[in-house]
């Protein structure tokens, strides 16, 4: 088995997109690659939604390898909308762009238009906001997430990566894109969470720790004929 750590390595390789429904004034969209990785929901019919995105390069895993584990880590930067009296049930679903070798997105349309993997991974809630003192950053520590029970545990996304590695066009050194979709608003509180990006901390940018078993080498072909010499 081999361990591979892939981390965002450029200032324009992680960020978020935002969709805002202007209630009769028209829809507004936005794109950022330089201001953290943000996910979140507004309360009124999901009027304002933040989706995070992450571009990871050079996954040196051969096509057909077995992904034993692939843990996604994001590092808490700041949050809003958390209160002792109610829990917004914040969380996210992670999928990857379903392609052989992902290109870094450059605008809202690129991220919003990704065809995503059928495999996914979900965090139901990052923290338990009903516990502890009141405050906008309640229960969050400066740590890698995404589980409030154990912030160092990471999110298992091996089925997502396996789906990509099993593609016929996948090859060692390919890049991947991950999309972080916020949980549906539960009607109690608006919320948003900002994760560190490459711009805020190169060492705390999103990363994936992968443990995999390389695909078996092709069997040696037996000779097609035998040569006998009459001595």
Short mmCIF file of C-alpha atoms in Angstrom, two decimals:
data_model
loop_
_atom_site.label_atom_id
_atom_site.label_comp_id
_atom_site.label_asym_id
_atom_site.label_seq_id
_atom_site.Cartn_x
_atom_site.Cartn_y
_atom_site.Cartn_z
CA UNK A 1 0.00 0.00 0.00
CA UNK A 2 1.12 3.54 -0.76
CA UNK A 3 0.22 6.85 0.89
CA UNK A 4 -0.17 9.97 -1.21
CA UNK A 5 -0.98 13.45 0.14
CA UNK A 6 -2.34 15.95 -2.38
CA UNK A 7 -2.92 19.54 -1.27
CA UNK A 8 -4.01 22.69 -3.06
CA UNK A 9 -0.77 24.15 -4.41
CA UNK A 10 -1.75 27.44 -6.04
CA UNK A 11 -3.59 30.65 -5.17
CA UNK A 12 -6.19 30.13 -7.91
CA UNK A 13 -6.90 26.45 -7.18
CA UNK A 14 -9.60 26.68 -4.51
CA UNK A 15 -12.49 28.98 -3.70
CA UNK A 16 -16.26 29.21 -3.92
CA UNK A 17 -19.16 30.15 -6.15
CA UNK A 18 -22.27 31.98 -4.96
CA UNK A 19 -25.82 32.04 -6.28
CA UNK A 20 -28.17 34.83 -5.19
CA UNK A 21 -31.85 35.05 -6.10
CA UNK A 22 -32.72 38.74 -6.05
CA UNK A 23 -36.47 38.18 -5.49
CA UNK A 24 -37.70 39.76 -8.71
CA UNK A 25 -34.50 41.67 -9.39
CA UNK A 26 -32.91 38.76 -11.23
CA UNK A 27 -30.40 36.13 -10.29
CA UNK A 28 -26.80 37.02 -9.47
CA UNK A 29 -23.84 34.67 -9.59
CA UNK A 30 -20.30 35.06 -8.36
CA UNK A 31 -16.96 33.27 -8.46
CA UNK A 32 -13.91 33.51 -6.20
CA UNK A 33 -10.50 31.86 -6.23
CA UNK A 34 -8.85 34.17 -3.69
CA UNK A 35 -11.01 34.44 -0.59
CA UNK A 36 -11.30 31.15 1.31
CA UNK A 37 -13.47 28.11 0.57
CA UNK A 38 -16.99 29.03 1.71
CA UNK A 39 -20.16 26.95 2.03
CA UNK A 40 -23.49 28.14 3.42
CA UNK A 41 -27.23 28.76 3.00
CA UNK A 42 -29.50 31.75 3.42
CA UNK A 43 -32.82 31.21 5.15
CA UNK A 44 -35.37 32.58 2.71
CA UNK A 45 -35.89 29.86 0.13
CA UNK A 46 -32.13 29.41 -0.16
CA UNK A 47 -31.75 32.88 -1.63
CA UNK A 48 -27.99 32.93 -1.12
CA UNK A 49 -25.98 29.75 -1.53
CA UNK A 50 -22.21 29.32 -1.29
CA UNK A 51 -20.62 26.23 -2.85
CA UNK A 52 -16.94 25.46 -2.25
CA UNK A 53 -14.61 24.04 -4.89
CA UNK A 54 -11.14 22.49 -4.74
CA UNK A 55 -8.70 21.68 -7.56
CA UNK A 56 -6.06 19.03 -6.76
CA UNK A 57 -3.20 18.27 -9.13
CA UNK A 58 -0.99 15.34 -10.08
CA UNK A 59 -2.59 12.32 -8.46
CA UNK A 60 0.10 9.76 -9.25
CA UNK A 61 -2.22 6.76 -9.05
CA UNK A 62 -2.42 4.32 -11.93
CA UNK A 63 -5.72 3.54 -13.63
CA UNK A 64 -7.47 0.63 -11.91
CA UNK A 65 -5.67 0.94 -8.56
CA UNK A 66 -7.64 0.17 -5.40
CA UNK A 67 -8.35 3.16 -3.15
CA UNK A 68 -8.24 1.86 0.41
CA UNK A 69 -8.88 5.24 1.99
CA UNK A 70 -9.05 8.87 0.87
CA UNK A 71 -9.66 11.43 3.62
CA UNK A 72 -10.59 15.02 2.79
CA UNK A 73 -9.47 17.69 5.28
CA UNK A 74 -10.48 21.34 5.48
CA UNK A 75 -9.25 23.77 8.15
CA UNK A 76 -11.69 26.07 9.96
CA UNK A 77 -11.22 29.80 9.33
CA UNK A 78 -14.46 31.45 10.50
CA UNK A 79 -18.20 30.89 10.69
CA UNK A 80 -21.48 32.74 11.15
CA UNK A 81 -25.05 31.90 12.10
CA UNK A 82 -24.42 29.64 15.08
CA UNK A 83 -26.33 30.19 18.29
CA UNK A 84 -26.93 28.33 21.54
CA UNK A 85 -30.69 28.32 21.05
CA UNK A 86 -30.72 26.60 17.67
CA UNK A 87 -28.58 24.49 15.37
CA UNK A 88 -28.71 25.27 11.63
CA UNK A 89 -27.74 21.64 10.85
CA UNK A 90 -24.87 22.82 8.72
CA UNK A 91 -23.10 20.19 6.64
CA UNK A 92 -22.11 19.41 3.08
CA UNK A 93 -22.08 16.83 0.33
CA UNK A 94 -18.87 16.27 -1.63
CA UNK A 95 -18.68 15.00 -5.20
CA UNK A 96 -16.02 15.23 -7.90
CA UNK A 97 -16.21 16.40 -11.48
CA UNK A 98 -16.72 13.22 -13.47
CA UNK A 99 -13.89 13.55 -15.97
CA UNK A 100 -10.57 11.88 -16.79
CA UNK A 101 -8.34 14.88 -16.05
CA UNK A 102 -9.99 17.93 -14.48
CA UNK A 103 -9.15 21.47 -15.60
CA UNK A 104 -8.95 24.27 -13.05
CA UNK A 105 -12.23 26.23 -13.21
CA UNK A 106 -12.08 29.89 -14.15
CA UNK A 107 -15.64 31.13 -13.61
CA UNK A 108 -19.05 30.40 -12.09
CA UNK A 109 -20.32 28.59 -15.18
CA UNK A 110 -17.47 26.09 -15.08
CA UNK A 111 -18.14 24.96 -11.50
CA UNK A 112 -21.93 25.10 -11.79
CA UNK A 113 -21.78 23.11 -15.02
CA UNK A 114 -19.68 20.18 -13.84
CA UNK A 115 -21.05 16.70 -14.44
CA UNK A 116 -20.50 15.11 -11.04
CA UNK A 117 -19.67 11.60 -9.90
CA UNK A 118 -22.46 9.31 -8.79
CA UNK A 119 -20.42 8.56 -5.66
CA UNK A 120 -20.60 11.13 -2.87
CA UNK A 121 -19.70 11.72 0.77
CA UNK A 122 -21.77 13.68 3.27
CA UNK A 123 -21.20 15.51 6.54
CA UNK A 124 -24.55 15.92 8.30
CA UNK A 125 -23.29 18.61 10.69
CA UNK A 126 -19.85 20.02 11.43
CA UNK A 127 -20.60 20.98 15.02
CA UNK A 128 -23.28 20.66 17.67
CA UNK A 129 -24.34 24.29 17.97
CA UNK A 130 -26.90 23.53 20.70
CA UNK A 131 -24.06 22.98 23.16
CA UNK A 132 -21.65 25.43 24.74
CA UNK A 133 -21.67 29.20 25.00
CA UNK A 134 -23.44 31.51 22.59
CA UNK A 135 -21.35 33.08 19.87
CA UNK A 136 -20.78 33.06 16.12
CA UNK A 137 -17.87 30.62 16.32
CA UNK A 138 -19.41 28.33 18.93
CA UNK A 139 -17.84 24.88 19.25
CA UNK A 140 -15.36 25.42 16.43
CA UNK A 141 -11.67 24.87 17.11
CA UNK A 142 -8.76 25.84 14.91
CA UNK A 143 -8.37 22.35 13.54
CA UNK A 144 -8.81 20.15 10.50
CA UNK A 145 -12.40 19.06 9.93
CA UNK A 146 -15.00 17.84 8.96
CA UNK A 147 -16.35 16.02 12.04
CA UNK A 148 -17.21 17.80 15.25
CA UNK A 149 -16.74 14.57 17.21
CA UNK A 150 -13.14 14.30 16.01
CA UNK A 151 -11.92 17.26 13.94
CA UNK A 152 -8.82 15.30 12.91
CA UNK A 153 -10.76 12.40 11.39
CA UNK A 154 -11.36 13.83 7.92
CA UNK A 155 -14.14 12.85 5.51
CA UNK A 156 -13.86 9.51 3.72
CA UNK A 157 -14.20 10.09 -0.04
CA UNK A 158 -12.62 6.86 -1.30
CA UNK A 159 -15.69 5.86 -3.34
CA UNK A 160 -15.51 9.18 -5.18
CA UNK A 161 -11.84 8.75 -6.01
CA UNK A 162 -12.33 5.09 -6.92
CA UNK A 163 -14.96 6.09 -9.47
CA UNK A 164 -12.44 8.44 -11.11
CA UNK A 165 -9.51 6.01 -11.02
CA UNK A 166 -11.69 3.31 -12.62
CA UNK A 167 -12.50 5.51 -15.62
CA UNK A 168 -11.04 4.14 -18.84
CA UNK A 169 -9.40 7.49 -19.59
CA UNK A 170 -7.82 8.01 -16.17
CA UNK A 171 -4.01 7.96 -16.00
CA UNK A 172 -1.40 8.56 -13.34
CA UNK A 173 -0.80 12.28 -12.83
CA UNK A 174 -4.38 13.34 -13.57
CA UNK A 175 -6.02 16.24 -11.74
CA UNK A 176 -9.37 16.25 -9.93
CA UNK A 177 -12.00 18.84 -8.97
CA UNK A 178 -14.15 18.53 -5.83
CA UNK A 179 -17.42 20.40 -5.28
CA UNK A 180 -18.63 21.10 -1.74
CA UNK A 181 -22.40 21.57 -1.69
CA UNK A 182 -23.96 22.93 1.53
CA UNK A 183 -26.72 21.07 3.31
CA UNK A 184 -30.27 22.25 2.65
CA UNK A 185 -31.42 25.05 4.95
CA UNK A 186 -33.52 23.67 7.80
CA UNK A 187 -35.44 26.90 8.35
CA UNK A 188 -33.89 27.93 11.66
CA UNK A 189 -30.75 29.96 11.06
CA UNK A 190 -28.69 31.32 8.21
CA UNK A 191 -25.17 29.99 8.28
CA UNK A 192 -21.86 29.99 6.47
CA UNK A 193 -18.49 28.41 7.13
CA UNK A 194 -15.19 29.60 5.70
CA UNK A 195 -12.35 27.12 5.37
CA UNK A 196 -8.73 28.13 4.92
CA UNK A 197 -7.64 28.36 1.30
CA UNK A 198 -4.20 28.62 -0.28
CA UNK A 199 -4.35 32.42 -0.11
CA UNK A 200 -4.94 32.48 3.65
CA UNK A 201 -2.50 29.65 4.49
CA UNK A 202 -0.47 27.53 2.11
CA UNK A 203 0.01 24.84 4.77
CA UNK A 204 -3.67 24.76 5.80
CA UNK A 205 -5.24 24.67 2.34
CA UNK A 206 -7.62 21.76 1.65
CA UNK A 207 -5.94 18.39 1.22
CA UNK A 208 -6.69 14.71 0.63
CA UNK A 209 -4.68 11.90 2.24
CA UNK A 210 -4.90 8.80 0.07
CA UNK A 211 -3.93 5.20 0.83
CA UNK A 212 -4.04 2.97 -2.23
CA UNK A 213 -2.88 -0.34 -3.65
CA UNK A 214 -1.38 -0.11 -7.11
CA UNK A 215 -3.00 -2.00 -9.94
CA UNK A 216 -1.38 -5.35 -10.63
CA UNK A 217 1.10 -5.44 -13.50
CA UNK A 218 -0.02 -7.33 -16.57
CA UNK A 219 0.86 -11.01 -16.61
CA UNK A 220 3.88 -12.04 -18.67
CA UNK A 221 2.84 -13.59 -21.97
CA UNK A 222 4.11 -17.14 -22.57
CA UNK A 223 6.11 -17.80 -25.79
CA UNK A 224 3.89 -18.53 -28.74
CA UNK A 225 6.09 -21.38 -30.01
CA UNK A 226 8.88 -23.73 -28.97
CA UNK A 227 12.07 -24.23 -30.93
CA UNK A 228 13.70 -27.69 -30.92
CA UNK A 229 17.26 -28.17 -32.12
CA UNK A 230 18.37 -31.57 -33.45
CA UNK A 231 21.94 -31.97 -32.15
#
